[in-house]
Amino acid sequence: MEKRVRLRFAPSPTGGLHMGGVRTALFSYLYAKKHGGDFILRIEDTDQTRYVKGAEEYIIAALKWCGIAPNEGVGFGDGPHAPYRQSERKELGIYAKYAKQLVDSGHAYYAFDTSEELDAMRKRLEAAKVVAPQYNSVSRQNMRNSLTLSEDEVKKLLDTGTPHVIRLKVPRNEEIRFHDIIRGWVVVNSTQVDDKVLLKSDGMPTYHLAHIVDDIEMEVSHCVRAEEWLPSAPAHILIYKYLGLEDKMPLLAHLPLILKTDGNGKLSKRDKSGIPMFPLDWHDERTGETYTGYRENGFFPEAFINMLAMLGWNPGTTQEIFSLDELVQAFSFERVNKSGAKFDPEKTKWFNQQYLRMKSDSELAALFMPTIKEHNIVAETKFVEGVCKLVKEKAHFVSEFWANGSYFFIAPTTYDADVIKKRWNEQSAAFIKEVTQAYKNLNSFTAAETEATFKATAEKLGMGPGQVMQLFRVCLSGVGGGPMLFEMAELLGKEEVVKRLETASATIK
Ligand code: GLU
């Protein structure tokens, strides 16, 4: 029988979820949805020393904001495999049970070395010029573990509660082969793999043991995670093998790194491109560090998700804009690159701009309205929608609307000095007076009518419309650039336009 498609996102609550983490969640979500499967949130909190308050809540809120909510797991309703927090799962005794099974079958062992003894071992190996000093098939022979101590001694140490860990017994010089959906076949010699700790002295499992036990117990079909886990995958393959549960092993997919813009190294959460690295604002109480979020910087979740999907994946066509549903349809791990994906701040803004343009004027007006109210302005929804229609063309964010269009709500009191200097003279001043008069007589104040009247007035005064166009704009808005001029006049309306032109005539010297 085909395995049901079940993917888990398994973050450790050691800080805010950065965008690389969100991408891992996104790819897992897309695959699960595409195949009608489950998307699970499991919290991997076995390392109590790295636990950060608020991180779990942050992860949940971030997934919700992105619109990629799990259908099972912490914060999203318990499914058949509760609990979904590893610290709670530990209480079930499952990790210890599997570890014991490995010890009993001779594939894991107890190690009683103190941290001083481990330090001494490292120094010894370094002195002997060992390139990567590690606890392995060679070095373990000189350490205090159940492979070197007598059975009686081991029993005594265990009975007296001597602190110990359980380590994986990695064989010497054996080829370990495994398949990764993104990378194909990977072959590693076991000499490069250390005897990983599976169960710590506090009884907590390490990531290596815990995620395997949970993936088995939760019937996970695909393990999708960051590239940084690739080096430990061979140890994981051995654990499945030694448990006799290779058939329960999920398919592996190690995602490529997200690289800095210049392609030099991994993108850092302290990146200074001006684009956030976190989905939502994140304040780390422990370190006092604060990071700004995509949400708070005016990005739409759809744009954020679309941009992230393109970091490492491509549809094989030139299409760049994908709704979440379209991503679900188009996604496959086969189209995820092996090599790192460069982060592009400009492209990230471009995505937001595309989504901004796709929004209806009424949606944008609803988003812009709070800013207008903050400025103590009462404006009709219809009018605000009209403003949005005009200012959205040049914006990447709704937050730019006010800076670029406050003059729609507040008549100018100052006028662009450069334009005035260049364009204000007797003739142009006469034009402004004349066009004000002509506008007063207009019955229909549409963009087309105002433009026709504008041109006719210029012609009457023997001027080209180009000579007074920008000046006219400055009289209406105070600034030299902006949206389509006569659309702007139509939106402001006859009364307001006339009033602003009269004020300009009286003010500009
Ligand atoms: N807890 C691991 C991490 O946060 C999860 C890796 C995995 O998905 O297996 O990186």
Short mmCIF file of C-alpha atoms and ligand atoms in Angstrom, two decimals:
data_model
loop_
_atom_site.label_atom_id
_atom_site.label_comp_id
_atom_site.label_asym_id
_atom_site.label_seq_id
_atom_site.Cartn_x
_atom_site.Cartn_y
_atom_site.Cartn_z
CA MET A 1 0.00 0.00 0.00
CA GLU A 2 1.25 3.51 -0.84
CA LYS A 3 2.29 5.47 2.20
CA ARG A 4 0.02 8.39 3.01
CA VAL A 5 1.82 11.66 2.26
CA ARG A 6 2.70 13.24 5.61
CA LEU A 7 5.28 15.99 5.96
CA ARG A 8 6.35 17.68 9.12
CA PHE A 9 7.89 21.01 9.82
CA ALA A 10 10.02 20.48 12.90
CA PRO A 11 11.58 23.71 14.14
CA SER A 12 13.43 24.06 17.39
CA PRO A 13 12.10 26.93 19.49
CA THR A 14 15.54 28.49 19.79
CA GLY A 15 14.57 31.84 18.31
CA GLY A 16 12.29 33.50 15.79
CA LEU A 17 11.66 31.59 12.60
CA HIS A 18 13.71 33.24 9.86
CA MET A 19 12.80 33.16 6.21
CA GLY A 20 14.91 30.09 5.49
CA GLY A 21 12.82 28.21 8.03
CA VAL A 22 9.63 29.51 6.50
CA ARG A 23 10.80 28.25 3.10
CA THR A 24 11.32 24.76 4.55
CA ALA A 25 7.78 24.90 5.94
CA LEU A 26 6.45 26.22 2.63
CA PHE A 27 7.98 23.49 0.48
CA SER A 28 6.68 20.84 2.88
CA TYR A 29 3.25 22.44 2.86
CA LEU A 30 3.15 22.63 -0.95
CA TYR A 31 4.09 19.00 -1.38
CA ALA A 32 1.64 17.80 1.27
CA LYS A 33 -1.23 19.77 -0.24
CA LYS A 34 -0.41 18.73 -3.78
CA HIS A 35 -0.71 15.11 -2.77
CA GLY A 36 -3.74 15.50 -0.53
CA GLY A 37 -1.59 14.70 2.49
CA ASP A 38 -0.95 16.10 5.95
CA PHE A 39 1.25 18.93 7.07
CA ILE A 40 2.38 18.62 10.68
CA LEU A 41 4.01 21.03 13.12
CA ARG A 42 6.30 19.31 15.59
CA ILE A 43 8.24 21.34 18.11
CA GLU A 44 11.73 19.96 18.68
CA ASP A 45 12.50 21.32 22.12
CA THR A 46 14.85 18.70 23.46
CA ASP A 47 17.67 21.14 23.95
CA GLN A 48 16.40 22.92 27.03
CA THR A 49 19.46 25.14 27.25
CA ARG A 50 18.62 26.76 23.93
CA TYR A 51 14.90 27.21 24.57
CA VAL A 52 13.75 30.76 23.92
CA LYS A 53 10.55 32.09 25.39
CA GLY A 54 8.00 33.17 22.82
CA ALA A 55 9.64 31.29 19.95
CA GLU A 56 6.91 28.67 19.72
CA GLU A 57 4.14 31.28 19.63
CA TYR A 58 6.12 33.15 17.01
CA ILE A 59 6.43 30.08 14.78
CA ILE A 60 2.70 29.46 14.99
CA ALA A 61 1.83 33.10 14.25
CA ALA A 62 4.26 33.21 11.32
CA LEU A 63 2.82 30.11 9.67
CA LYS A 64 -0.67 31.53 10.09
CA TRP A 65 0.29 34.87 8.57
CA CYS A 66 1.88 33.11 5.60
CA GLY A 67 -1.30 31.13 5.04
CA ILE A 68 0.46 27.77 5.36
CA ALA A 69 -1.14 26.45 8.50
CA PRO A 70 -0.45 22.84 9.43
CA ASN A 71 -3.49 20.61 9.82
CA GLU A 72 -1.94 18.72 12.73
CA GLY A 73 0.40 19.70 15.54
CA VAL A 74 1.26 22.24 18.19
CA GLY A 75 -1.11 25.19 18.01
CA PHE A 76 -3.19 23.68 15.22
CA GLY A 77 -5.12 20.92 16.92
CA ASP A 78 -3.95 17.55 18.04
CA GLY A 79 -4.03 14.76 15.51
CA PRO A 80 -3.67 11.06 16.12
CA HIS A 81 -0.05 11.37 17.23
CA ALA A 82 -0.25 13.82 20.11
CA PRO A 83 1.68 15.19 21.84
CA TYR A 84 3.66 17.11 19.22
CA ARG A 85 6.26 18.68 21.51
CA GLN A 86 9.31 16.49 21.99
CA SER A 87 9.68 17.47 25.64
CA GLU A 88 6.20 16.01 26.21
CA ARG A 89 6.87 13.00 24.01
CA LYS A 90 9.86 12.18 26.16
CA GLU A 91 7.44 11.47 29.00
CA LEU A 92 5.97 8.65 26.91
CA GLY A 93 9.32 6.87 27.20
CA ILE A 94 9.55 6.33 23.46
CA TYR A 95 13.02 7.76 22.92
CA ALA A 96 14.53 5.71 25.75
CA LYS A 97 12.80 2.62 24.40
CA TYR A 98 14.32 2.95 20.95
CA ALA A 99 17.73 3.82 22.43
CA LYS A 100 17.59 0.73 24.61
CA GLN A 101 16.68 -1.37 21.60
CA LEU A 102 19.82 -0.14 19.85
CA VAL A 103 21.95 -0.90 22.90
CA ASP A 104 20.47 -4.38 23.23
CA SER A 105 21.13 -5.19 19.58
CA GLY A 106 24.75 -4.02 19.91
CA HIS A 107 24.38 -0.91 17.76
CA ALA A 108 24.65 1.64 20.53
CA TYR A 109 26.53 1.77 23.81
CA TYR A 110 26.75 3.59 27.13
CA ALA A 111 29.49 6.17 27.48
CA PHE A 112 30.49 7.50 30.90
CA ASP A 113 33.12 10.04 29.87
CA THR A 114 33.09 13.30 31.74
CA SER A 115 33.44 16.57 29.87
CA GLU A 116 37.07 16.77 31.12
CA GLU A 117 37.77 13.36 29.66
CA LEU A 118 36.21 14.38 26.36
CA ASP A 119 38.31 17.53 26.32
CA ALA A 120 41.44 15.53 26.99
CA MET A 121 40.54 13.17 24.15
CA ARG A 122 40.13 16.08 21.76
CA LYS A 123 43.49 17.55 22.77
CA ARG A 124 45.15 14.17 22.35
CA LEU A 125 43.76 13.76 18.85
CA GLU A 126 44.68 17.30 17.92
CA ALA A 127 48.22 16.73 19.13
CA ALA A 128 48.36 13.61 16.97
CA LYS A 129 47.30 15.84 14.02
CA VAL A 130 43.97 14.13 13.50
CA VAL A 131 42.07 16.39 11.08
CA ALA A 132 38.61 16.06 12.51
CA PRO A 133 38.89 14.82 16.09
CA GLN A 134 35.80 12.89 16.98
CA TYR A 135 34.42 10.11 19.12
CA ASN A 136 34.46 7.20 16.69
CA SER A 137 35.38 3.60 16.05
CA VAL A 138 39.05 4.35 16.79
CA SER A 139 38.95 6.90 19.60
CA ARG A 140 36.20 5.13 21.54
CA GLN A 141 38.63 2.34 22.29
CA ASN A 142 40.45 4.64 24.69
CA MET A 143 37.36 5.99 26.39
CA ARG A 144 35.15 4.90 29.26
CA ASN A 145 32.22 3.18 27.65
CA SER A 146 30.41 -0.12 27.67
CA LEU A 147 32.63 -1.33 24.84
CA THR A 148 35.84 -0.90 26.85
CA LEU A 149 34.70 -1.49 30.43
CA SER A 150 33.79 -4.87 31.84
CA GLU A 151 30.15 -5.87 32.05
CA ASP A 152 30.27 -5.75 35.83
CA GLU A 153 31.72 -2.30 35.87
CA VAL A 154 29.12 -1.02 33.45
CA LYS A 155 26.36 -2.49 35.56
CA LYS A 156 27.79 -0.89 38.65
CA LEU A 157 28.06 2.50 37.01
CA LEU A 158 24.50 2.29 35.73
CA ASP A 159 23.14 1.05 39.07
CA THR A 160 24.82 3.87 40.96
CA GLY A 161 23.35 6.43 38.60
CA THR A 162 26.64 7.59 37.09
CA PRO A 163 25.93 10.22 34.45
CA HIS A 164 26.13 8.70 31.00
CA VAL A 165 24.99 9.07 27.43
CA ILE A 166 24.05 6.52 24.82
CA ARG A 167 26.08 6.68 21.63
CA LEU A 168 25.54 5.19 18.20
CA LYS A 169 28.12 2.54 17.37
CA VAL A 170 29.22 3.56 13.89
CA PRO A 171 31.15 0.82 12.09
CA ARG A 172 34.60 1.40 10.72
CA ASN A 173 35.14 1.90 6.99
CA GLU A 174 31.72 1.01 5.67
CA GLU A 175 29.99 2.62 2.71
CA ILE A 176 26.72 4.32 3.54
CA ARG A 177 24.48 5.06 0.57
CA PHE A 178 21.26 6.99 0.59
CA HIS A 179 18.99 8.75 -1.82
CA ASP A 180 17.95 12.38 -1.60
CA ILE A 181 15.11 13.54 -3.83
CA ILE A 182 16.95 16.76 -4.62
CA ARG A 183 20.53 15.54 -4.72
CA GLY A 184 20.21 12.01 -6.01
CA TRP A 185 22.43 9.26 -4.58
CA VAL A 186 24.86 10.24 -1.86
CA VAL A 187 27.68 7.94 -0.75
CA VAL A 188 29.63 8.54 2.44
CA ASN A 189 32.24 6.42 4.16
CA SER A 190 31.40 5.68 7.78
CA THR A 191 34.88 6.87 8.78
CA GLN A 192 33.52 10.38 8.37
CA VAL A 193 30.65 9.74 10.76
CA ASP A 194 31.09 10.10 14.50
CA ASP A 195 29.49 8.02 17.22
CA LYS A 196 26.63 10.46 17.73
CA VAL A 197 25.06 10.86 21.12
CA LEU A 198 21.49 9.55 20.93
CA LEU A 199 20.37 9.99 24.51
CA LYS A 200 21.87 12.69 26.71
CA SER A 201 22.74 12.40 30.37
CA ASP A 202 19.58 14.31 31.32
CA GLY A 203 17.57 11.57 29.64
CA MET A 204 16.64 13.84 26.75
CA PRO A 205 17.16 12.49 23.26
CA THR A 206 19.32 14.42 20.81
CA TYR A 207 17.88 15.61 17.52
CA HIS A 208 19.37 12.56 15.78
CA LEU A 209 17.40 10.05 17.80
CA ALA A 210 14.31 12.14 18.49
CA HIS A 211 13.46 13.09 14.95
CA ILE A 212 13.84 9.50 13.78
CA VAL A 213 11.64 8.11 16.53
CA ASP A 214 9.05 10.78 15.83
CA ASP A 215 9.16 10.41 12.07
CA ILE A 216 8.57 6.69 12.53
CA GLU A 217 5.83 7.07 15.12
CA MET A 218 4.12 9.90 13.26
CA GLU A 219 4.28 7.99 9.98
CA VAL A 220 6.12 10.79 8.22
CA SER A 221 6.62 10.12 4.52
CA HIS A 222 9.08 12.90 3.61
CA CYS A 223 11.72 14.55 5.73
CA VAL A 224 12.39 17.99 4.24
CA ARG A 225 15.04 20.04 5.94
CA ALA A 226 17.92 22.45 5.53
CA GLU A 227 21.17 21.47 3.83
CA GLU A 228 23.01 21.78 7.14
CA TRP A 229 21.57 18.38 8.09
CA LEU A 230 23.05 16.57 5.13
CA PRO A 231 26.31 15.64 6.95
CA SER A 232 24.39 13.86 9.72
CA ALA A 233 22.09 11.99 7.32
CA PRO A 234 24.48 8.97 7.09
CA ALA A 235 24.19 8.46 10.86
CA HIS A 236 20.41 8.62 10.50
CA ILE A 237 20.48 5.98 7.77
CA LEU A 238 22.41 3.68 10.13
CA ILE A 239 19.88 4.21 12.91
CA TYR A 240 16.95 3.20 10.68
CA LYS A 241 18.94 0.19 9.54
CA TYR A 242 19.86 -0.90 13.07
CA LEU A 243 16.29 -0.51 14.22
CA GLY A 244 15.24 -2.75 11.35
CA LEU A 245 12.88 -0.02 10.23
CA GLU A 246 14.31 1.00 6.87
CA ASP A 247 10.89 0.58 5.33
CA LYS A 248 9.58 3.29 7.67
CA MET A 249 12.28 5.73 6.65
CA PRO A 250 10.88 8.89 5.06
CA LEU A 251 12.21 10.06 1.73
CA LEU A 252 14.86 12.72 2.26
CA ALA A 253 15.02 16.19 0.71
CA HIS A 254 17.78 18.57 1.78
CA LEU A 255 17.00 22.09 0.60
CA PRO A 256 19.71 24.33 -0.86
CA LEU A 257 21.08 27.22 1.16
CA ILE A 258 19.81 30.76 0.72
CA LEU A 259 22.85 32.83 -0.19
CA LYS A 260 23.73 36.48 0.25
CA THR A 261 22.94 38.75 -2.69
CA ASP A 262 26.50 38.57 -4.01
CA GLY A 263 26.43 34.79 -3.75
CA ASN A 264 29.21 34.84 -1.15
CA GLY A 265 28.10 32.71 1.74
CA LYS A 266 24.93 31.99 3.58
CA LEU A 267 22.38 34.76 4.04
CA SER A 268 22.58 35.95 7.61
CA LYS A 269 19.67 36.89 9.82
CA ARG A 270 21.60 40.11 10.43
CA ASP A 271 21.69 40.90 6.71
CA LYS A 272 21.76 44.63 6.02
CA SER A 273 20.03 44.81 2.63
CA GLY A 274 17.09 46.61 4.22
CA ILE A 275 14.74 43.73 3.51
CA PRO A 276 13.60 41.80 6.59
CA MET A 277 14.93 38.33 7.28
CA PHE A 278 11.99 37.35 9.48
CA PRO A 279 8.31 37.00 8.55
CA LEU A 280 7.13 39.00 11.57
CA ASP A 281 8.89 41.37 13.95
CA TRP A 282 10.96 39.30 16.35
CA HIS A 283 12.37 40.37 19.65
CA ASP A 284 14.73 37.95 21.35
CA GLU A 285 14.32 38.52 25.07
CA ARG A 286 17.47 36.59 25.82
CA THR A 287 19.85 38.56 23.65
CA GLY A 288 17.84 41.78 23.50
CA GLU A 289 18.06 41.70 19.69
CA THR A 290 15.19 42.93 17.57
CA TYR A 291 14.55 42.02 13.95
CA THR A 292 11.91 43.57 11.75
CA GLY A 293 9.39 41.48 9.89
CA TYR A 294 7.98 41.32 6.38
CA ARG A 295 4.50 41.87 7.78
CA GLU A 296 5.41 45.03 9.65
CA ASN A 297 7.32 46.35 6.64
CA GLY A 298 4.23 46.28 4.49
CA PHE A 299 4.82 43.09 2.54
CA PHE A 300 1.79 41.04 1.58
CA PRO A 301 2.01 37.42 2.73
CA GLU A 302 1.23 36.27 -0.84
CA ALA A 303 4.22 38.24 -2.15
CA PHE A 304 6.50 36.91 0.58
CA ILE A 305 5.47 33.32 -0.10
CA ASN A 306 5.78 33.73 -3.86
CA MET A 307 9.27 35.20 -3.49
CA LEU A 308 10.33 32.41 -1.11
CA ALA A 309 9.06 29.69 -3.43
CA MET A 310 11.34 31.03 -6.14
CA LEU A 311 14.37 30.82 -3.86
CA GLY A 312 15.63 27.44 -4.94
CA TRP A 313 12.62 26.19 -6.88
CA ASN A 314 11.59 27.04 -10.42
CA PRO A 315 8.54 26.02 -12.42
CA GLY A 316 10.52 25.30 -15.58
CA THR A 317 8.68 28.13 -17.36
CA THR A 318 9.04 31.91 -17.30
CA GLN A 319 6.04 32.35 -15.00
CA GLU A 320 7.01 34.18 -11.82
CA ILE A 321 3.75 35.13 -10.19
CA PHE A 322 2.05 32.23 -8.45
CA SER A 323 -0.80 32.21 -6.00
CA LEU A 324 -0.49 29.69 -3.18
CA ASP A 325 -2.90 27.37 -5.01
CA GLU A 326 -0.88 27.64 -8.20
CA LEU A 327 2.28 26.84 -6.25
CA VAL A 328 0.61 23.75 -4.82
CA GLN A 329 -0.23 22.61 -8.35
CA ALA A 330 3.18 23.39 -9.83
CA PHE A 331 5.52 22.31 -7.04
CA SER A 332 7.82 19.30 -7.11
CA PHE A 333 11.09 18.50 -5.34
CA GLU A 334 12.58 17.51 -8.69
CA ARG A 335 12.51 21.18 -9.64
CA VAL A 336 14.36 22.30 -6.51
CA ASN A 337 17.99 23.15 -7.25
CA LYS A 338 20.92 21.52 -5.55
CA SER A 339 22.95 24.71 -5.52
CA GLY A 340 22.35 27.69 -3.26
CA ALA A 341 19.76 30.31 -4.15
CA LYS A 342 20.79 33.96 -4.16
CA PHE A 343 18.58 36.33 -2.23
CA ASP A 344 17.62 39.39 -4.24
CA PRO A 345 16.29 42.37 -2.24
CA GLU A 346 15.13 44.27 -5.34
CA LYS A 347 13.27 41.26 -6.66
CA THR A 348 11.65 40.87 -3.27
CA LYS A 349 10.26 44.38 -3.53
CA TRP A 350 9.24 43.71 -7.10
CA PHE A 351 7.11 40.79 -5.93
CA ASN A 352 5.32 43.04 -3.50
CA GLN A 353 4.73 45.60 -6.22
CA GLN A 354 3.15 42.96 -8.44
CA TYR A 355 0.76 41.95 -5.68
CA LEU A 356 0.02 45.56 -4.85
CA ARG A 357 -1.03 46.13 -8.46
CA MET A 358 -3.24 43.08 -8.39
CA LYS A 359 -5.18 44.35 -5.38
CA SER A 360 -8.47 46.10 -6.05
CA ASP A 361 -8.71 49.79 -5.21
CA SER A 362 -11.16 49.00 -2.45
CA GLU A 363 -8.77 46.50 -0.83
CA LEU A 364 -5.99 49.05 -1.00
CA ALA A 365 -8.25 51.79 0.36
CA ALA A 366 -9.02 49.62 3.38
CA LEU A 367 -5.29 49.19 4.00
CA PHE A 368 -4.56 52.88 3.47
CA MET A 369 -7.47 54.21 5.54
CA PRO A 370 -5.80 53.78 8.96
CA THR A 371 -2.91 56.03 7.87
CA ILE A 372 -5.34 58.68 6.69
CA LYS A 373 -7.15 58.54 10.00
CA GLU A 374 -3.87 58.84 11.86
CA HIS A 375 -3.49 62.20 10.18
CA ASN A 376 -6.92 63.20 11.49
CA ILE A 377 -8.41 63.32 8.07
CA VAL A 378 -11.95 62.32 7.28
CA ALA A 379 -12.18 61.07 3.73
CA GLU A 380 -14.88 59.32 1.73
CA THR A 381 -14.09 55.74 0.79
CA LYS A 382 -14.74 56.44 -2.89
CA PHE A 383 -12.23 59.27 -2.86
CA VAL A 384 -9.60 57.15 -1.09
CA GLU A 385 -10.13 54.40 -3.66
CA GLY A 386 -9.51 56.97 -6.39
CA VAL A 387 -6.27 58.04 -4.70
CA CYS A 388 -5.15 54.40 -4.43
CA LYS A 389 -5.85 53.87 -8.11
CA LEU A 390 -3.53 56.75 -8.99
CA VAL A 391 -0.70 56.29 -6.51
CA LYS A 392 -0.41 52.51 -6.65
CA GLU A 393 1.28 52.58 -10.04
CA LYS A 394 4.54 53.89 -8.68
CA ALA A 395 4.53 52.21 -5.28
CA HIS A 396 5.91 48.97 -3.89
CA PHE A 397 4.11 49.32 -0.57
CA VAL A 398 0.89 50.82 0.74
CA SER A 399 3.08 52.64 3.25
CA GLU A 400 4.36 54.81 0.39
CA PHE A 401 0.88 56.05 -0.45
CA TRP A 402 0.87 58.80 2.13
CA ALA A 403 4.29 60.16 1.24
CA ASN A 404 3.36 60.13 -2.43
CA GLY A 405 -0.19 61.31 -2.18
CA SER A 406 -0.82 63.28 1.03
CA TYR A 407 -1.61 66.32 -1.15
CA PHE A 408 -4.84 64.65 -2.22
CA PHE A 409 -6.03 65.22 1.34
CA ILE A 410 -4.13 68.35 2.32
CA ALA A 411 -3.86 71.27 -0.11
CA PRO A 412 -0.29 72.42 -0.65
CA THR A 413 1.07 75.44 1.19
CA THR A 414 4.50 75.33 -0.38
CA TYR A 415 5.45 74.78 -3.99
CA ASP A 416 8.43 72.99 -5.53
CA ALA A 417 11.00 75.79 -5.67
CA ASP A 418 12.91 74.46 -8.68
CA VAL A 419 9.84 74.23 -10.83
CA ILE A 420 8.66 77.68 -9.76
CA LYS A 421 12.03 79.20 -10.50
CA LYS A 422 12.09 77.64 -13.92
CA ARG A 423 8.46 77.99 -14.93
CA TRP A 424 6.82 80.86 -13.07
CA ASN A 425 6.75 84.03 -15.11
CA GLU A 426 4.23 86.59 -16.26
CA GLN A 427 2.97 84.46 -19.10
CA SER A 428 2.60 81.27 -17.10
CA ALA A 429 1.00 83.15 -14.23
CA ALA A 430 -1.51 84.51 -16.73
CA PHE A 431 -2.13 81.00 -17.95
CA ILE A 432 -2.92 79.73 -14.46
CA LYS A 433 -5.43 82.59 -13.97
CA GLU A 434 -6.99 81.90 -17.37
CA VAL A 435 -7.28 78.14 -16.88
CA THR A 436 -8.80 78.70 -13.42
CA GLN A 437 -11.48 80.82 -15.06
CA ALA A 438 -12.10 78.28 -17.80
CA TYR A 439 -12.44 75.49 -15.24
CA LYS A 440 -14.99 77.47 -13.32
CA ASN A 441 -17.17 77.36 -16.40
CA LEU A 442 -16.82 73.66 -17.01
CA ASN A 443 -19.89 71.58 -16.34
CA SER A 444 -18.36 68.21 -16.65
CA PHE A 445 -15.04 67.97 -14.85
CA THR A 446 -13.64 64.75 -16.28
CA ALA A 447 -9.97 64.09 -17.05
CA ALA A 448 -10.72 64.41 -20.77
CA GLU A 449 -12.57 67.73 -20.33
CA THR A 450 -9.95 69.24 -18.06
CA GLU A 451 -7.22 68.23 -20.47
CA ALA A 452 -9.03 69.64 -23.50
CA THR A 453 -9.68 72.92 -21.67
CA PHE A 454 -6.06 73.04 -20.52
CA LYS A 455 -4.78 72.66 -24.07
CA ALA A 456 -7.27 75.13 -25.53
CA THR A 457 -6.28 77.74 -22.93
CA ALA A 458 -2.57 77.28 -23.67
CA GLU A 459 -3.24 77.63 -27.36
CA LYS A 460 -5.31 80.76 -26.78
CA LEU A 461 -2.35 82.33 -24.97
CA GLY A 462 0.02 81.23 -27.69
CA MET A 463 1.82 78.71 -25.47
CA GLY A 464 2.64 75.03 -25.84
CA PRO A 465 0.94 72.88 -23.16
CA GLY A 466 4.36 71.45 -22.26
CA GLN A 467 5.45 74.87 -21.02
CA VAL A 468 2.90 74.91 -18.23
CA MET A 469 2.17 71.27 -17.52
CA GLN A 470 4.55 70.82 -14.60
CA LEU A 471 3.78 74.21 -13.17
CA PHE A 472 0.10 73.33 -13.21
CA ARG A 473 0.91 70.11 -11.37
CA VAL A 474 2.87 72.01 -8.74
CA CYS A 475 -0.02 74.44 -8.25
CA LEU A 476 -2.32 71.49 -7.57
CA SER A 477 -0.05 69.28 -5.50
CA GLY A 478 2.98 71.31 -4.44
CA VAL A 479 5.34 68.71 -5.95
CA GLY A 480 6.84 68.26 -9.38
CA GLY A 481 6.06 64.59 -9.92
CA GLY A 482 3.07 62.36 -9.44
CA PRO A 483 0.34 60.35 -11.12
CA MET A 484 -1.48 61.19 -14.33
CA LEU A 485 -2.21 64.89 -14.15
CA PHE A 486 -5.75 65.20 -15.44
CA GLU A 487 -6.88 62.03 -13.66
CA MET A 488 -5.62 63.77 -10.56
CA ALA A 489 -7.61 66.92 -11.42
CA GLU A 490 -10.76 64.90 -11.99
CA LEU A 491 -10.38 63.16 -8.65
CA LEU A 492 -9.78 66.40 -6.75
CA GLY A 493 -12.91 67.82 -8.37
CA LYS A 494 -13.78 71.18 -9.79
CA GLU A 495 -14.22 73.11 -6.57
CA GLU A 496 -10.94 71.91 -5.06
CA VAL A 497 -8.95 72.41 -8.25
CA VAL A 498 -10.23 75.96 -8.64
CA LYS A 499 -9.51 76.72 -5.01
CA ARG A 500 -5.96 75.34 -5.25
CA LEU A 501 -5.23 77.24 -8.45
CA GLU A 502 -6.49 80.48 -6.88
CA THR A 503 -4.35 79.92 -3.79
CA ALA A 504 -1.31 79.21 -5.98
CA SER A 505 -1.88 82.40 -7.98
CA ALA A 506 -2.13 84.40 -4.77
CA THR A 507 0.87 82.74 -3.09
CA ILE A 508 3.54 82.15 -5.69
CA LYS A 509 5.74 85.15 -6.23
N1 GLU B 1 14.78 20.75 14.68
C1 GLU B 1 15.51 20.74 13.44
C2 GLU B 1 15.83 22.17 13.04
O1 GLU B 1 15.22 23.06 13.59
C3 GLU B 1 14.66 20.11 12.39
C4 GLU B 1 15.36 19.51 11.24
C5 GLU B 1 14.38 18.55 10.57
O2 GLU B 1 13.45 19.05 9.94
O3 GLU B 1 14.50 17.35 10.71
O4 GLU B 1 16.66 22.41 12.22
#
